[in-house]
Amino acid sequence: MAGTTRWFPDGMPQPLSDKETLPWWEAASRHELTVQRCDACGHMRLPPAPVCGECQSFDLHLTQLSGRGEVYTYTIVHRPIAMDQQVPFVIAVIELEGAPGVRMISNLVDIAPEEVAIGLPVEVAWEDMSDDLTIPRFRRADG
Ligand SMILES: [Zn+2]
């Protein structure tokens, strides 16, 4: 895919979608970061589920977020998962702006591991792995 930044090599374990999560992955392919929101009670969650965990409503839909957030916690990985993977790399739990209490596990990219800190402002950085799979990574937010 021309012009796409790649941070991770092919051959890495890749997420699988199912009936509940496919719309979320389709939004990701359009570079839209979303969470599932319950129309009945307002509860937000990831990953998407068939029923609201708070009020058991089936009235759920995806709502788009800003793509910004902050590092809730993180770890630095020093052993590669795939043969040609660069190490160390950072796995972080991101607290998402606009979705209180919803946290997402992803990678931090374009940052030295020693510069990562809890509370660091970040923004989504889309990685198009293939025509069918786009993964939201995160990078340091400007300002
Ligand atoms: Zn609900």
Coordinates of N, CA, C and O and ligand atoms in Angstrom, one line a residue:
M1 N 0.9 -1.2 0.0 CA 0.0 0.0 0.0 C 0.9 1.2 0.0 O 1.6 1.5 0.9
A2 N 0.8 2.0 -1.1 CA 1.7 3.1 -1.3 C 1.6 4.2 -0.2 O 0.4 4.5 0.2
G3 N 2.7 4.7 0.3 CA 2.6 5.8 1.2 C 2.3 5.4 2.7 O 2.1 6.3 3.5
T4 N 2.1 4.1 2.9 CA 1.8 3.7 4.3 C 3.0 3.4 5.1 O 3.9 2.8 4.6
T5 N 3.0 4.0 6.3 CA 4.1 3.7 7.2 C 3.9 2.3 7.8 O 2.8 2.0 8.3
R6 N 5.0 1.6 7.9 CA 5.0 0.2 8.5 C 6.0 0.2 9.6 O 7.1 0.6 9.5
W7 N 5.5 -0.1 10.8 CA 6.4 -0.3 12.0 C 6.7 -1.7 12.3 O 7.6 -2.0 13.0
F8 N 5.8 -2.6 11.9 CA 6.0 -4.0 12.3 C 6.0 -4.9 11.0 O 5.3 -4.6 10.1
P9 N 6.8 -5.9 11.0 CA 6.9 -6.7 9.8 C 5.8 -7.6 9.6 O 5.0 -7.9 10.5
D10 N 5.6 -8.1 8.3 CA 4.7 -9.2 8.1 C 5.1 -10.4 8.9 O 6.3 -10.5 9.3
G11 N 4.2 -11.3 9.2 CA 4.6 -12.5 9.9 C 4.3 -12.3 11.4 O 4.5 -13.3 12.2
M12 N 3.9 -11.1 11.8 CA 3.6 -11.0 13.2 C 2.2 -11.6 13.5 O 1.4 -11.7 12.5
P13 N 1.9 -12.1 14.7 CA 0.5 -12.5 14.9 C -0.4 -11.4 14.6 O -0.2 -10.3 15.0
Q14 N -1.5 -11.7 14.0 CA -2.5 -10.7 13.6 C -3.8 -11.0 14.2 O -4.2 -12.1 14.4
P15 N -4.6 -9.9 14.5 CA -5.9 -10.1 15.2 C -6.9 -10.7 14.2 O -6.8 -10.4 13.0
L16 N -7.8 -11.4 14.7 CA -8.9 -11.9 14.0 C -10.2 -11.2 14.3 O -10.4 -10.9 15.5
S17 N -11.0 -11.0 13.3 CA -12.3 -10.4 13.6 C -13.4 -11.5 13.7 O -13.2 -12.6 13.2
D18 N -14.5 -11.1 14.3 CA -15.7 -12.0 14.3 C -16.9 -11.1 14.1 O -16.8 -9.9 13.8
K19 N -18.1 -11.7 14.2 CA -19.3 -11.0 13.9 C -19.4 -9.7 14.7 O -19.9 -8.7 14.2
E20 N -19.0 -9.7 16.0 CA -19.1 -8.6 16.8 C -18.1 -7.5 16.6 O -18.3 -6.3 16.7
T21 N -16.9 -7.9 16.2 CA -15.8 -7.0 16.1 C -15.5 -6.5 14.6 O -14.8 -5.6 14.4
L22 N -16.1 -7.2 13.7 CA -15.8 -6.9 12.2 C -16.1 -5.4 11.9 O -15.3 -4.7 11.3
P23 N -17.3 -4.8 12.4 CA -17.5 -3.4 12.1 C -16.4 -2.5 12.7 O -16.1 -1.5 12.1
W24 N -15.9 -2.9 13.9 CA -14.8 -2.1 14.5 C -13.5 -2.1 13.6 O -12.9 -1.1 13.3
W25 N -13.2 -3.3 13.0 CA -12.0 -3.4 12.2 C -12.3 -2.7 10.8 O -11.4 -2.1 10.2
E26 N -13.5 -2.7 10.4 CA -13.8 -2.0 9.1 C -13.7 -0.5 9.3 O -13.1 0.2 8.4
A27 N -14.1 0.0 10.5 CA -13.8 1.4 10.8 C -12.3 1.7 10.9 O -11.9 2.8 10.4
A28 N -11.6 0.8 11.5 CA -10.1 1.0 11.6 C -9.5 1.1 10.2 O -8.6 1.9 9.9
S29 N -10.0 0.3 9.2 CA -9.5 0.3 7.8 C -9.8 1.7 7.2 O -9.1 2.1 6.3
R30 N -10.8 2.4 7.7 CA -11.1 3.8 7.2 C -10.3 4.8 8.1 O -10.6 6.0 8.0
H31 N -9.5 4.3 9.0 CA -8.7 5.2 9.9 C -9.6 5.9 10.9 O -9.4 7.1 11.1
E32 N -10.7 5.2 11.3 CA -11.6 5.8 12.3 C -11.5 4.9 13.6 O -11.7 3.7 13.6
L33 N -11.0 5.6 14.7 CA -10.9 4.9 16.0 C -12.3 5.0 16.7 O -12.8 6.1 16.9
T34 N -12.9 3.9 17.0 CA -14.2 3.9 17.5 C -14.3 3.0 18.8 O -13.4 2.2 19.1
V35 N -15.3 3.3 19.6 CA -15.7 2.4 20.7 C -17.1 2.1 20.6 O -17.9 2.8 20.0
Q36 N -17.5 1.0 21.3 CA -19.0 0.7 21.3 C -19.7 1.5 22.4 O -19.1 1.5 23.5
R37 N -20.8 2.1 22.1 CA -21.5 2.8 23.0 C -23.0 2.3 23.1 O -23.6 2.0 22.1
C38 N -23.5 2.2 24.3 CA -24.8 1.7 24.6 C -25.8 2.9 24.5 O -25.6 3.9 25.2
D39 N -26.8 2.8 23.6 CA -27.8 3.9 23.5 C -28.7 4.0 24.7 O -29.2 5.1 25.0
A40 N -28.8 2.9 25.4 CA -29.7 2.9 26.6 C -29.1 3.6 27.8 O -29.8 4.3 28.5
C41 N -27.9 3.3 28.1 CA -27.3 3.8 29.3 C -26.0 4.6 29.1 O -25.5 5.2 30.1
G42 N -25.5 4.6 27.9 CA -24.3 5.5 27.6 C -23.0 4.8 27.9 O -21.9 5.4 27.7
H43 N -23.0 3.5 28.4 CA -21.8 2.8 28.7 C -20.9 2.6 27.5 O -21.5 2.3 26.4
M44 N -19.6 2.8 27.6 CA -18.7 2.6 26.4 C -17.8 1.4 26.7 O -17.4 1.2 27.9
R45 N -17.5 0.7 25.6 CA -16.6 -0.5 25.9 C -15.8 -0.9 24.6 O -16.2 -0.6 23.5
L46 N -14.7 -1.6 24.9 CA -13.9 -2.3 23.9 C -13.5 -3.6 24.5 O -13.2 -3.6 25.7
P47 N -13.4 -4.7 23.8 CA -13.9 -4.8 22.4 C -15.4 -4.8 22.4 O -16.1 -5.0 23.4
P48 N -16.0 -4.6 21.2 CA -17.5 -4.7 21.0 C -18.0 -6.0 21.5 O -17.4 -7.1 21.3
A49 N -19.2 -6.0 22.0 CA -19.9 -7.2 22.5 C -21.4 -7.2 22.0 O -21.8 -6.1 21.6
P50 N -22.0 -8.3 22.0 CA -23.4 -8.3 21.5 C -24.4 -7.6 22.4 O -25.5 -7.2 22.0
V51 N -24.1 -7.5 23.7 CA -25.0 -6.9 24.7 C -24.3 -6.0 25.7 O -23.1 -6.3 26.0
C52 N -24.9 -5.0 26.1 CA -24.3 -4.0 27.1 C -24.0 -4.8 28.4 O -25.0 -5.4 29.0
G53 N -22.8 -4.7 28.9 CA -22.5 -5.3 30.2 C -23.1 -4.6 31.4 O -23.1 -5.2 32.5
E54 N -23.5 -3.4 31.2 CA -24.1 -2.6 32.3 C -25.6 -2.8 32.5 O -26.1 -2.9 33.6
C55 N -26.3 -2.7 31.3 CA -27.8 -2.7 31.4 C -28.5 -3.8 30.5 O -29.7 -3.8 30.4
Q56 N -27.6 -4.6 29.9 CA -28.1 -5.7 29.0 C -28.9 -5.3 27.8 O -29.7 -6.1 27.2
S57 N -28.8 -4.0 27.4 CA -29.4 -3.6 26.2 C -28.7 -4.1 24.9 O -27.5 -4.3 25.0
F58 N -29.5 -4.3 23.9 CA -28.9 -4.6 22.6 C -28.7 -3.4 21.7 O -28.3 -3.6 20.6
D59 N -29.1 -2.2 22.2 CA -29.0 -1.0 21.4 C -27.6 -0.4 21.5 O -27.3 0.5 22.3
L60 N -26.7 -1.0 20.7 CA -25.3 -0.6 20.8 C -24.9 -0.2 19.4 O -25.3 -0.7 18.4
H61 N -24.0 0.8 19.4 CA -23.4 1.2 18.1 C -22.0 1.7 18.3 O -21.6 2.0 19.5
L62 N -21.2 1.8 17.2 CA -19.9 2.4 17.3 C -19.9 3.9 17.2 O -20.6 4.4 16.4
T63 N -19.1 4.5 18.1 CA -19.0 6.0 18.0 C -17.5 6.3 17.8 O -16.7 5.7 18.4
Q64 N -17.3 7.3 17.0 CA -15.9 7.7 16.6 C -15.3 8.6 17.7 O -15.9 9.5 18.2
L65 N -14.0 8.3 18.0 CA -13.3 9.1 19.0 C -12.3 10.0 18.2 O -12.1 9.9 17.0
S66 N -11.7 10.9 19.0 CA -10.7 11.8 18.5 C -9.4 11.1 18.0 O -8.7 11.6 17.2
G67 N -9.1 10.0 18.6 CA -7.9 9.3 18.3 C -6.8 9.7 19.3 O -5.6 9.2 19.2
R68 N -7.1 10.6 20.2 CA -6.1 11.0 21.2 C -6.3 10.2 22.5 O -7.4 9.7 22.7
G69 N -5.3 10.3 23.3 CA -5.4 9.6 24.6 C -4.1 9.8 25.4 O -3.3 10.7 25.1
E70 N -3.9 9.0 26.4 CA -2.7 9.1 27.2 C -2.3 7.7 27.7 O -3.1 6.8 27.8
V71 N -1.0 7.6 27.9 CA -0.5 6.3 28.4 C -0.9 6.0 29.8 O -0.6 6.8 30.7
Y72 N -1.6 4.9 30.0 CA -2.1 4.5 31.3 C -1.0 3.7 32.0 O -0.6 3.9 33.2
T73 N -0.4 2.7 31.2 CA 0.8 2.0 31.7 C 1.4 1.4 30.4 O 0.9 1.4 29.4
Y74 N 2.6 0.8 30.6 CA 3.3 0.3 29.4 C 4.4 -0.7 29.9 O 4.7 -0.8 31.1
T75 N 4.9 -1.5 28.9 CA 6.0 -2.3 29.1 C 6.9 -2.3 27.9 O 6.5 -2.0 26.8
I76 N 8.2 -2.6 28.1 CA 9.1 -2.6 27.0 C 9.5 -4.0 26.7 O 10.0 -4.7 27.6
V77 N 9.4 -4.4 25.5 CA 9.6 -5.8 25.1 C 11.0 -5.9 24.4 O 11.3 -5.1 23.5
H78 N 11.9 -6.8 24.9 CA 13.2 -6.9 24.4 C 13.5 -8.1 23.5 O 14.5 -8.3 23.0
R79 N 12.5 -9.0 23.5 CA 12.7 -10.2 22.6 C 11.7 -10.2 21.5 O 10.5 -9.9 21.7
P80 N 12.2 -10.4 20.2 CA 11.3 -10.3 19.1 C 10.3 -11.4 19.0 O 10.5 -12.5 19.5
I81 N 9.1 -11.1 18.5 CA 8.1 -12.1 18.3 C 8.2 -12.7 16.9 O 8.1 -13.9 16.8
A82 N 8.6 -11.9 15.9 CA 8.9 -12.4 14.6 C 10.4 -12.2 14.3 O 11.0 -11.4 14.9
M83 N 10.9 -13.0 13.4 CA 12.3 -13.1 13.1 C 12.9 -11.7 12.8 O 14.0 -11.4 13.3
D84 N 12.2 -10.9 12.0 CA 12.8 -9.7 11.5 C 12.2 -8.5 12.3 O 12.3 -7.3 11.8
Q85 N 11.7 -8.7 13.5 CA 11.1 -7.6 14.2 C 12.2 -6.8 15.0 O 13.1 -7.4 15.5
Q86 N 12.1 -5.5 14.9 CA 13.0 -4.6 15.7 C 12.7 -4.6 17.1 O 11.5 -4.5 17.5
V87 N 13.7 -4.8 18.0 CA 13.5 -4.6 19.4 C 14.5 -3.6 20.0 O 15.5 -3.4 19.3
P88 N 14.2 -3.0 21.1 CA 13.0 -3.2 21.9 C 11.8 -2.4 21.3 O 12.0 -1.5 20.4
F89 N 10.6 -2.9 21.6 CA 9.4 -2.1 21.2 C 8.5 -2.0 22.5 O 8.7 -2.6 23.5
V90 N 7.5 -1.1 22.4 CA 6.7 -0.7 23.5 C 5.3 -1.2 23.3 O 4.7 -0.9 22.3
I91 N 4.8 -1.9 24.3 CA 3.3 -2.2 24.4 C 2.8 -1.3 25.5 O 3.3 -1.2 26.6
A92 N 1.7 -0.6 25.2 CA 1.1 0.3 26.1 C -0.4 0.1 26.3 O -1.1 -0.3 25.3
V93 N -0.9 0.5 27.4 CA -2.3 0.6 27.7 C -2.7 2.1 27.5 O -2.1 2.9 28.2
I94 N -3.6 2.4 26.6 CA -3.9 3.7 26.3 C -5.3 4.1 26.8 O -6.3 3.3 26.5
E95 N -5.4 5.1 27.6 CA -6.7 5.6 28.0 C -7.2 6.6 26.9 O -6.5 7.5 26.6
L96 N -8.4 6.3 26.4 CA -8.8 7.0 25.2 C -9.6 8.2 25.5 O -10.6 8.2 26.4
E97 N -9.3 9.3 24.9 CA -10.0 10.6 25.1 C -11.5 10.4 24.6 O -11.7 9.9 23.5
G98 N -12.4 10.9 25.3 CA -13.8 10.8 24.9 C -14.5 9.5 25.3 O -15.7 9.3 25.0
A99 N -13.8 8.6 26.0 CA -14.3 7.3 26.4 C -13.8 7.0 27.8 O -12.9 6.1 27.9
P100 N -14.4 7.6 28.8 CA -13.9 7.5 30.2 C -13.9 6.0 30.6 O -14.9 5.3 30.4
G101 N -12.8 5.5 31.1 CA -12.7 4.2 31.6 C -12.4 3.1 30.5 O -12.1 2.0 30.9
V102 N -12.4 3.5 29.3 CA -12.1 2.6 28.2 C -10.6 2.7 27.9 O -10.1 3.7 27.6
R103 N -9.9 1.5 28.0 CA -8.5 1.5 27.7 C -8.2 0.4 26.6 O -8.9 -0.5 26.5
M104 N -7.2 0.7 25.8 CA -6.9 -0.1 24.7 C -5.4 -0.5 24.7 O -4.6 0.4 25.0
I105 N -5.1 -1.7 24.4 CA -3.7 -2.2 24.4 C -3.2 -2.0 23.0 O -3.9 -2.5 22.0
S106 N -2.1 -1.4 22.8 CA -1.5 -1.2 21.5 C 0.0 -1.0 21.6 O 0.6 -1.3 22.7
N107 N 0.6 -0.6 20.5 CA 2.0 -0.3 20.5 C 2.3 1.2 20.5 O 1.5 1.9 19.8
L108 N 3.3 1.7 21.1 CA 3.8 3.1 20.9 C 4.9 3.0 19.8 O 5.8 2.1 19.9
V109 N 4.8 3.9 18.8 CA 5.8 3.9 17.7 C 6.4 5.3 17.6 O 5.9 6.3 18.2
D110 N 7.5 5.4 16.9 CA 8.2 6.6 16.6 C 8.6 7.3 18.0 O 8.7 8.5 18.1
I111 N 9.0 6.5 18.9 CA 9.5 7.0 20.2 C 10.5 6.1 20.8 O 10.3 4.8 20.7
A112 N 11.5 6.6 21.4 CA 12.5 5.8 22.1 C 11.9 5.2 23.4 O 11.2 6.0 24.1
P113 N 12.1 4.0 23.7 CA 11.4 3.4 24.9 C 11.7 4.2 26.2 O 10.8 4.4 27.0
E114 N 12.9 4.8 26.3 CA 13.2 5.5 27.5 C 12.5 6.9 27.6 O 12.5 7.5 28.6
E115 N 11.8 7.3 26.5 CA 11.0 8.5 26.5 C 9.6 8.3 26.9 O 8.8 9.2 27.1
V116 N 9.2 7.0 27.0 CA 7.8 6.7 27.3 C 7.5 6.9 28.8 O 8.4 6.6 29.6
A117 N 6.4 7.5 29.1 CA 6.1 7.7 30.5 C 4.6 7.6 30.7 O 3.8 7.8 29.8
I118 N 4.2 7.2 31.9 CA 2.7 7.2 32.2 C 2.2 8.6 32.2 O 2.8 9.5 32.6
G119 N 1.1 8.8 31.5 CA 0.5 10.1 31.3 C 0.9 10.8 30.1 O 0.4 11.9 29.8
L120 N 1.8 10.2 29.3 CA 2.2 10.8 28.0 C 1.1 10.9 27.1 O 0.4 10.0 26.8
P121 N 0.8 12.2 26.6 CA -0.2 12.3 25.6 C 0.1 11.6 24.3 O 1.3 11.8 23.8
V122 N -0.8 10.9 23.7 CA -0.5 10.1 22.5 C -1.7 10.3 21.5 O -2.8 10.8 21.9
E123 N -1.5 10.0 20.2 CA -2.5 10.0 19.2 C -2.4 8.8 18.3 O -1.3 8.2 18.2
V124 N -3.5 8.4 17.7 CA -3.4 7.1 16.9 C -2.6 7.3 15.7 O -2.5 8.4 15.1
A125 N -1.9 6.3 15.3 CA -1.0 6.2 14.1 C -1.4 4.9 13.4 O -1.1 3.8 13.9
W126 N -2.1 5.1 12.3 CA -2.6 3.9 11.6 C -1.6 3.1 10.8 O -0.8 3.7 10.1
E127 N -1.6 1.8 11.0 CA -0.6 1.0 10.2 C -1.5 0.0 9.4 O -2.1 -0.9 9.9
D128 N -1.4 0.3 8.0 CA -2.2 -0.6 7.1 C -1.3 -1.8 6.8 O -0.3 -1.8 6.1
M129 N -1.7 -2.9 7.4 CA -0.9 -4.2 7.3 C -1.2 -4.9 6.0 O -0.4 -5.5 5.4
S130 N -2.4 -4.7 5.5 CA -2.9 -5.3 4.2 C -4.1 -4.5 3.8 O -4.6 -3.6 4.5
D131 N -4.7 -4.9 2.7 CA -6.0 -4.3 2.2 C -7.1 -4.6 3.2 O -8.1 -3.8 3.3
D132 N -7.0 -5.6 4.0 CA -8.0 -6.0 4.9 C -7.8 -5.7 6.4 O -8.6 -5.9 7.2
L133 N -6.6 -5.3 6.7 CA -6.2 -5.2 8.1 C -5.4 -3.9 8.3 O -4.3 -3.7 7.8
T134 N -6.0 -3.0 9.2 CA -5.3 -1.8 9.6 C -5.3 -1.8 11.1 O -6.4 -2.1 11.8
I135 N -4.2 -1.6 11.7 CA -4.0 -1.7 13.2 C -3.7 -0.3 13.7 O -2.8 0.4 13.2
P136 N -4.5 0.1 14.8 CA -4.1 1.4 15.4 C -2.9 1.2 16.4 O -3.0 0.5 17.3
R137 N -1.8 1.9 16.0 CA -0.7 2.1 16.9 C -0.9 3.5 17.5 O -1.8 4.3 17.1
F138 N 0.0 3.9 18.4 CA -0.1 5.2 19.0 C 1.3 5.9 19.0 O 2.3 5.2 19.1
R139 N 1.4 7.2 18.8 CA 2.6 7.9 18.8 C 2.4 9.1 19.8 O 1.3 9.5 20.1
R140 N 3.5 9.7 20.2 CA 3.4 10.9 21.0 C 2.6 12.0 20.3 O 2.8 12.3 19.1
A141 N 1.7 12.6 21.0 CA 0.9 13.7 20.4 C 1.6 15.0 20.4 O 2.4 15.2 21.4
D142 N 1.4 15.8 19.4 CA 2.1 17.1 19.4 C 1.4 18.0 20.4 O 0.2 18.1 20.5
G143 N 2.2 18.7 21.1 CA 1.7 19.7 22.1 C 1.1 19.2 23.2 O 0.4 18.5 23.6
Ligands
ZN1 ZN -26.2 -0.1 28.5

